[in-house]
Amino acid sequence: MSGRAAQQAVIQDHAAYLEGTHNFQADIEKLANSALIGTVLETVMLATNMRFAAVARVTADRWVACRTVDEVNFGLSSGDEIEIQSTFCQSVRDTSQKVLFNDAATDDVYGGHPIAAKFGIVSYASIPIYRSDGTFFGTLCAIDTEPRDVKHPRAVAMLEMFADIIGRGLETEERLEAQEQMVSHERELSRIQEEFVAVLGHDLRNPVAALDAGFRMLDREPMSEKAQTVLPLMRSSLRRMNDLINNIMLHAKARLGGGIRISAEPDAPLAEAITQVVEEVRAACPDHEIALELQLDRPVSCDAPRVAQAISNLMSNAVRHGTPGALISVRGLIDANGIEISVANNGAAVPDELRQDLFHPFRRGAHAAGEGLGLGLYIASSIATAHNGRIEVTCESGTTTFNFRIPLLSAVIEAN
């Protein structure tokens, strides 16, 4: 179902609910607070010389005033109700035909009508109000205790036009209300999903930690040749699981806490942190040659663990999407513009249509390996943004390079 169709269905369900339960409070409040409806009723009275005008909600068994302007002292105001049998609006609803008469004493159809006599109505107009989907809402009424020329073609055309305007205005209000409900529902669903992801990531830590402890114990035991081959593969998978959990937790914390936060140190051990994650990837991916060249020859202010996490994610991306066994190059330097750390790998270029979404969460290429969640590049980009920096990607001559750039920070900061 399309968004428009879903929205229309919500509107229709809302209208059907109100019709079935006769809960008109929402309609009363909507019309009572509408400047448009007030202007329409004042204009109707001015143009027809009628001294009472109203918009009424009409169902098979009820007539409820939603908005009135009363200069005759009929005593009807917003929320007041009269028996449906005591109105001409029941006929308007049943027949879809307007009711008009200039003078109840002389009209060929309504002369001597008991409803007119009961309320002292002399001139009267009741025009059906429909939403654009064809559902009946109620009537636009004008009443006076003296004869008025409400059957004049210009007056009739004006009344019908205003009834149409009211109907369209109602639908617009209901569409906005339905849209707000849908947005609220989506936000609540998103919040629940994010909380679920946070709980999932947190609860996965314990079994992963137990596996890691078990692997450490096995390392101290005599192992067969096959076990010596299989255990490093299992540890590599465990490291990948840890990376996924860390990404899940950081994403959940960023979403629930308003963004990734960093704590920069004035002399951060950035080279050591990057070297450590490179060694971890080397150990986990022995089939890949990884070259590291760092020229970080001056003190830098940054959140070194967070920057290292970003570089680790960029390297994991290079391992998954690069040519198997090809060289992955990691270079870092400091210049007048700040810190630049690049991760380059050989492989297929990133498609142009994917680049605009590359750093959005849960976005992956059509040929991405099955183990990724699409969070790695998003988190790396978020860490760069938290440092007032950015990540750029270039694809040239079969080499894809991600450049992590952040400015030189002069003091310890804590920012989003």
PDB file of C-alpha atoms in Angstrom, residues 10 53 91 167 175 182 188 227 235 252 278 297 310 312 327 363 387:
ATOM      1  CA  VAL A  10      -6.297   6.102   8.312  1.00  0.00           C
ATOM      2  CA  ALA A  53     -25.261  30.200  10.674  1.00  0.00           C
ATOM      3  CA  SER A  91     -33.455  14.825   4.863  1.00  0.00           C
ATOM      4  CA  GLY A 167     -15.368  19.715   3.298  1.00  0.00           C
ATOM      5  CA  ARG A 175      -4.956  14.210   6.658  1.00  0.00           C
ATOM      6  CA  MET A 182       1.714   7.957  11.504  1.00  0.00           C
ATOM      7  CA  GLU A 188       7.757   5.118  18.706  1.00  0.00           C
ATOM      8  CA  ALA A 227      42.773 -27.811  15.873  1.00  0.00           C
ATOM      9  CA  ARG A 235      39.214 -16.469  16.897  1.00  0.00           C
ATOM     10  CA  ALA A 252      22.424   2.476  19.707  1.00  0.00           C
ATOM     11  CA  VAL A 278      46.232  -2.602  12.351  1.00  0.00           C
ATOM     12  CA  ASP A 297      55.343  13.433  14.438  1.00  0.00           C
ATOM     13  CA  ALA A 310      36.944   4.455  12.813  1.00  0.00           C
ATOM     14  CA  SER A 312      39.381  -0.314  12.153  1.00  0.00           C
ATOM     15  CA  LEU A 327      47.475  -5.031  -0.420  1.00  0.00           C
ATOM     16  CA  ARG A 363      23.150   0.712   3.826  1.00  0.00           C
ATOM     17  CA  HIS A 387      35.768  15.659  15.622  1.00  0.00           C
TER      18      HIS A 387
END
